[in-house]
Structure formats: C-alpha cells, structure tokens
Amino acid sequence: MKILVTGGTGYIGSHTAVELIKAGHEVVIFDNFYNSKEVTLELIEKITGVMPKFYKADMLKPEELEPIFAENTFDAVIHFAGLKAVGESVQKPLLYYENNIAGTINLCKMMNKYNCKKIIFSSSATVYGSPKSCPITEDFPLSTTNPYGTTKLFLERILTDLTVPDKEWKVILLRYFNPIGADESGLIGESPNGIPNNLMPYIIQVALGNLPELGVFGNDYDTHDGTGVRDYIHVTDLALGHVAAVERINKTESVDIYNLGTGTGYSVLDIVKAFEAANDIRIPYSIKPRRAGDIATCFADPTKAKEELGWEAKFDLERMCKDSWKFAITTLREQM
C-alpha cells in the first residue's frame, strides 16, 4: 500500500516509516521539522535502504498540502503531525487547539477532495483523563486533564463524525501509552528540539552530562513510591502496531479503537532504576512540584489489539532502556 505519514520525521513517525518500509509498503512523508530534524530522512534510508519521498509542509497551510495529494494516490494516511507536550499545552492552549485541530481539519479536507478516506490517527491515553481504575479498556469513560489531551479527544470525535454521512471513510484510532526506546540500529530515537518534556529524553540528557540532574515532578501521588505510574512501551512495538492497523483498515466498517500499551505500569523512579541497572550509569534526580495536567496512574489493557490486530508488545523494560542509551551514544553524542 502507498501510505502518507504526516509528521514522519518525528519520534514515532520515523520508527513507523521504518517498519512500514520493512513490511513492503511505499511511504511518503510530510513534516515541517518543528520538533524533528531533516537528517532523519537519511537515517531512515540508512536503516531500510529506501529513501521515502518527502514534502516539507505545514498542516496549517492548505497550499502546502495540495501538491502532496495532487502528485500521489494514497491508500491511507497515518496521522502523527501535531504538538504533544502536556505541560506546554497548559501554558499555550490556543497554540495547541489551532495547530492540532485546525491542522487536522485541513488534512481531512484535502483527503476528502482527493478521495483518500482511510486514516489511522495518533491518539493518546490522555483521552481517558484520570481513570478510576487500571488497566484501562477502550470502553472507559473519556475525559481530559489538559489541552493536549483535549485536542486528541476532539479529533477522535471529528474523525468519527466523518464516518456518519460518508461510509467510505474508515478510521482507526490508536490510543498510545508512553513510548520510549529507539530503533535497534541506534540511528533513530527520541531527540526533541530544546529542553525535553518526556521522561526518557530527559534521563538521556542527564546521562550524557548535558543536564545536571533529572527533575521528578511530584512524589506524593497515590502510587507505590509516590511518583507517577505509566505504561511504557518500546517505540518499535508501537510502530509495529501501526503496521498492523494498516493491514486492518480495509476491514474496518467505520471506526475501530485500540489501546497500544504493554499492560504493565512503571513509576518514574522505576524507570530511573531500570535505566541505571541496564546501562550501569547513575542518574541523579531531585523532586520538583507536580506538573499541571499530570495524573497518578495510567496503564493499558491491550487485549483488544491482540485479538483484532494480532499485535502485542514484545520488548521488555530492560530492552527499552538499553536501546535508548544505544541511540544516545551512537547518534546523539555524534551530533553534540
């Protein structure tokens, strides 16, 4: 199949592009490099032997999207492009609503115009808000605690509404938990521009000596050690979930929803200790105030994805930590 990957040079997008190419699909990418780097395209080629066709484009500019669809006929779109930092979204809600929602509406208008009506959407476990219990199944009540999560929830509804008047639209909503790790090659991984917002890139910067210590946001949550508990999943496992969704989408009647997680929760300090043990590196940390919008515990019940997509996470926490550090010393250190 010929797949358009929006935000395809970003962390999850680039790993998904690699796995799609390995599975024999033709990949076209667009990105604006807001939170990624152009060199990622060369690294994808180095891993797969294939340089994906690329367009530099911004979702907020329909005139930049038009040539992508005019020059290609896509079987489906995997939609990653968007802003994704919870804390930043609390501080800059209008930026998130404009970019994520208006940009996606522009994308869907272009898809509609060119009769490309299959989309796999990068959603998030944040749509479950602060769940009353765990593990979380796909039929849990939906709510949000921050503008980032709200954009995901609104977009899930917008995409679902598309399928009501037009039965040609097929939508798969993939609710991610917390991706970490890197491709086994060590060539691509999570390398955000600026100060990291996510846990593993923050740990990596401390391990590399670029930051003096890790800030742990809150140690008074109702968890086994007081720090927030999340379902951490290897990014390659997550990417393979998208490959499985591509293979599923022609069977989708209107909207399918899947959690992509491991089903196991680890605290922030669990991750720190696992990284130290896996890589024999000490990570100094200090406790900071809670971040606005964060919740105590969140981990998945991934049973539905296993039963309907034939997908389940394979890589354990040690592998996630080792692959993260391999990327840091193979690629990040060279870029310093």
PDB file of N, CA, C and O in Angstrom, residues 1 25-26 30 38 72 81 107 119 131 133 144 198-199 214 227 238 246 249 262 265 283 297 316 331-332:
ATOM      1  N   MET A   1       0.834  -1.197   0.000  1.00  0.00           N
ATOM      2  CA  MET A   1       0.000   0.000   0.000  1.00  0.00           C
ATOM      3  C   MET A   1       0.872   1.252   0.000  1.00  0.00           C
ATOM      4  O   MET A   1       2.007   1.226   0.481  1.00  0.00           O
ATOM      5  N   HIS A  25       5.577  -1.674   2.334  1.00  0.00           N
ATOM      6  CA  HIS A  25       4.716  -0.569   1.932  1.00  0.00           C
ATOM      7  C   HIS A  25       5.539   0.573   1.344  1.00  0.00           C
ATOM      8  O   HIS A  25       6.719   0.745   1.661  1.00  0.00           O
ATOM      9  N   GLU A  26       4.894   1.383   0.496  1.00  0.00           N
ATOM     10  CA  GLU A  26       5.516   2.588  -0.045  1.00  0.00           C
ATOM     11  C   GLU A  26       5.157   3.760   0.859  1.00  0.00           C
ATOM     12  O   GLU A  26       3.976   3.997   1.127  1.00  0.00           O
ATOM     13  N   PHE A  30       5.347  13.819   5.081  1.00  0.00           N
ATOM     14  CA  PHE A  30       5.483  15.272   5.163  1.00  0.00           C
ATOM     15  C   PHE A  30       5.676  15.682   6.611  1.00  0.00           C
ATOM     16  O   PHE A  30       5.177  15.040   7.538  1.00  0.00           O
ATOM     17  N   GLU A  38      15.834  17.160   9.736  1.00  0.00           N
ATOM     18  CA  GLU A  38      15.840  16.692   8.348  1.00  0.00           C
ATOM     19  C   GLU A  38      16.738  15.476   8.155  1.00  0.00           C
ATOM     20  O   GLU A  38      16.462  14.619   7.317  1.00  0.00           O
ATOM     21  N   ASN A  72       0.225  12.350  -5.766  1.00  0.00           N
ATOM     22  CA  ASN A  72       0.246  10.970  -5.281  1.00  0.00           C
ATOM     23  C   ASN A  72      -1.172  10.445  -5.105  1.00  0.00           C
ATOM     24  O   ASN A  72      -2.098  11.222  -4.869  1.00  0.00           O
ATOM     25  N   ALA A  81       1.327  14.167  12.835  1.00  0.00           N
ATOM     26  CA  ALA A  81       1.716  15.575  12.952  1.00  0.00           C
ATOM     27  C   ALA A  81       0.880  16.292  14.008  1.00  0.00           C
ATOM     28  O   ALA A  81      -0.351  16.197  14.021  1.00  0.00           O
ATOM     29  N   LEU A 107      -6.104  18.783   6.810  1.00  0.00           N
ATOM     30  CA  LEU A 107      -5.679  17.496   6.248  1.00  0.00           C
ATOM     31  C   LEU A 107      -6.889  16.694   5.768  1.00  0.00           C
ATOM     32  O   LEU A 107      -6.885  16.147   4.653  1.00  0.00           O
ATOM     33  N   ILE A 119      -7.865   6.694   7.402  1.00  0.00           N
ATOM     34  CA  ILE A 119      -6.902   7.382   8.257  1.00  0.00           C
ATOM     35  C   ILE A 119      -6.688   6.613   9.558  1.00  0.00           C
ATOM     36  O   ILE A 119      -7.637   6.125  10.180  1.00  0.00           O
ATOM     37  N   PRO A 131      -8.209   8.069  35.148  1.00  0.00           N
ATOM     38  CA  PRO A 131      -9.100   6.905  35.228  1.00  0.00           C
ATOM     39  C   PRO A 131      -9.349   6.463  36.666  1.00  0.00           C
ATOM     40  O   PRO A 131      -8.472   6.569  37.527  1.00  0.00           O
ATOM     41  N   SER A 133      -9.791   3.431  37.613  1.00  0.00           N
ATOM     42  CA  SER A 133      -9.108   2.162  37.861  1.00  0.00           C
ATOM     43  C   SER A 133      -8.207   1.843  36.679  1.00  0.00           C
ATOM     44  O   SER A 133      -8.300   2.459  35.624  1.00  0.00           O
ATOM     45  N   THR A 144     -10.562  14.645  29.887  1.00  0.00           N
ATOM     46  CA  THR A 144      -9.174  15.086  29.755  1.00  0.00           C
ATOM     47  C   THR A 144      -8.795  16.005  30.904  1.00  0.00           C
ATOM     48  O   THR A 144      -9.661  16.605  31.546  1.00  0.00           O
ATOM     49  N   ASN A 198       9.565  14.809  27.804  1.00  0.00           N
ATOM     50  CA  ASN A 198       9.277  13.427  28.159  1.00  0.00           C
ATOM     51  C   ASN A 198      10.401  12.829  28.992  1.00  0.00           C
ATOM     52  O   ASN A 198      11.551  13.272  28.944  1.00  0.00           O
ATOM     53  N   LEU A 199      10.073  11.782  29.736  1.00  0.00           N
ATOM     54  CA  LEU A 199      10.989  11.244  30.738  1.00  0.00           C
ATOM     55  C   LEU A 199      12.295  10.710  30.161  1.00  0.00           C
ATOM     56  O   LEU A 199      13.384  11.099  30.617  1.00  0.00           O
ATOM     57  N   LEU A 214      17.951  14.931  36.875  1.00  0.00           N
ATOM     58  CA  LEU A 214      16.589  14.729  36.398  1.00  0.00           C
ATOM     59  C   LEU A 214      15.618  15.377  37.369  1.00  0.00           C
ATOM     60  O   LEU A 214      15.730  15.198  38.583  1.00  0.00           O
ATOM     61  N   THR A 227       5.683   8.481  42.903  1.00  0.00           N
ATOM     62  CA  THR A 227       5.863   9.096  41.583  1.00  0.00           C
ATOM     63  C   THR A 227       4.875   8.502  40.591  1.00  0.00           C
ATOM     64  O   THR A 227       4.369   7.400  40.780  1.00  0.00           O
ATOM     65  N   LEU A 238       5.346  -0.029  19.218  1.00  0.00           N
ATOM     66  CA  LEU A 238       4.293   0.916  18.836  1.00  0.00           C
ATOM     67  C   LEU A 238       4.216   1.061  17.321  1.00  0.00           C
ATOM     68  O   LEU A 238       3.120   1.059  16.738  1.00  0.00           O
ATOM     69  N   VAL A 246      -2.593  -0.743   9.500  1.00  0.00           N
ATOM     70  CA  VAL A 246      -2.661  -0.603   8.035  1.00  0.00           C
ATOM     71  C   VAL A 246      -3.260  -1.862   7.424  1.00  0.00           C
ATOM     72  O   VAL A 246      -4.102  -1.798   6.516  1.00  0.00           O
ATOM     73  N   ILE A 249      -7.168  -1.863   8.179  1.00  0.00           N
ATOM     74  CA  ILE A 249      -8.087  -0.759   7.917  1.00  0.00           C
ATOM     75  C   ILE A 249      -9.104  -1.058   6.813  1.00  0.00           C
ATOM     76  O   ILE A 249     -10.225  -0.555   6.844  1.00  0.00           O
ATOM     77  N   THR A 262       1.623  -2.001  27.021  1.00  0.00           N
ATOM     78  CA  THR A 262       2.098  -3.329  27.445  1.00  0.00           C
ATOM     79  C   THR A 262       1.171  -3.974  28.457  1.00  0.00           C
ATOM     80  O   THR A 262       1.204  -5.184  28.649  1.00  0.00           O
ATOM     81  N   GLY A 265       2.364  -1.165  34.470  1.00  0.00           N
ATOM     82  CA  GLY A 265       2.691   0.199  34.864  1.00  0.00           C
ATOM     83  C   GLY A 265       4.008   0.277  35.613  1.00  0.00           C
ATOM     84  O   GLY A 265       4.299  -0.570  36.463  1.00  0.00           O
ATOM     85  N   ILE A 283      21.908   8.107  37.592  1.00  0.00           N
ATOM     86  CA  ILE A 283      21.094   9.251  37.179  1.00  0.00           C
ATOM     87  C   ILE A 283      20.682  10.026  38.429  1.00  0.00           C
ATOM     88  O   ILE A 283      19.756   9.631  39.149  1.00  0.00           O
ATOM     89  N   THR A 297      -1.781   7.479  37.884  1.00  0.00           N
ATOM     90  CA  THR A 297      -1.566   6.135  37.320  1.00  0.00           C
ATOM     91  C   THR A 297      -2.321   5.967  36.021  1.00  0.00           C
ATOM     92  O   THR A 297      -3.477   6.386  35.904  1.00  0.00           O
ATOM     93  N   ASP A 316      10.842  -5.811  26.543  1.00  0.00           N
ATOM     94  CA  ASP A 316      10.709  -5.519  27.969  1.00  0.00           C
ATOM     95  C   ASP A 316      11.390  -4.201  28.339  1.00  0.00           C
ATOM     96  O   ASP A 316      12.021  -3.545  27.504  1.00  0.00           O
ATOM     97  N   THR A 331      24.216   8.068  18.116  1.00  0.00           N
ATOM     98  CA  THR A 331      23.753   9.172  17.266  1.00  0.00           C
ATOM     99  C   THR A 331      23.776  10.516  17.968  1.00  0.00           C
ATOM    100  O   THR A 331      24.339  11.482  17.449  1.00  0.00           O
ATOM    101  N   LEU A 332      23.175  10.609  19.155  1.00  0.00           N
ATOM    102  CA  LEU A 332      23.099  11.904  19.819  1.00  0.00           C
ATOM    103  C   LEU A 332      24.480  12.452  20.132  1.00  0.00           C
ATOM    104  O   LEU A 332      24.752  13.625  19.946  1.00  0.00           O
TER     105      LEU A 332
END
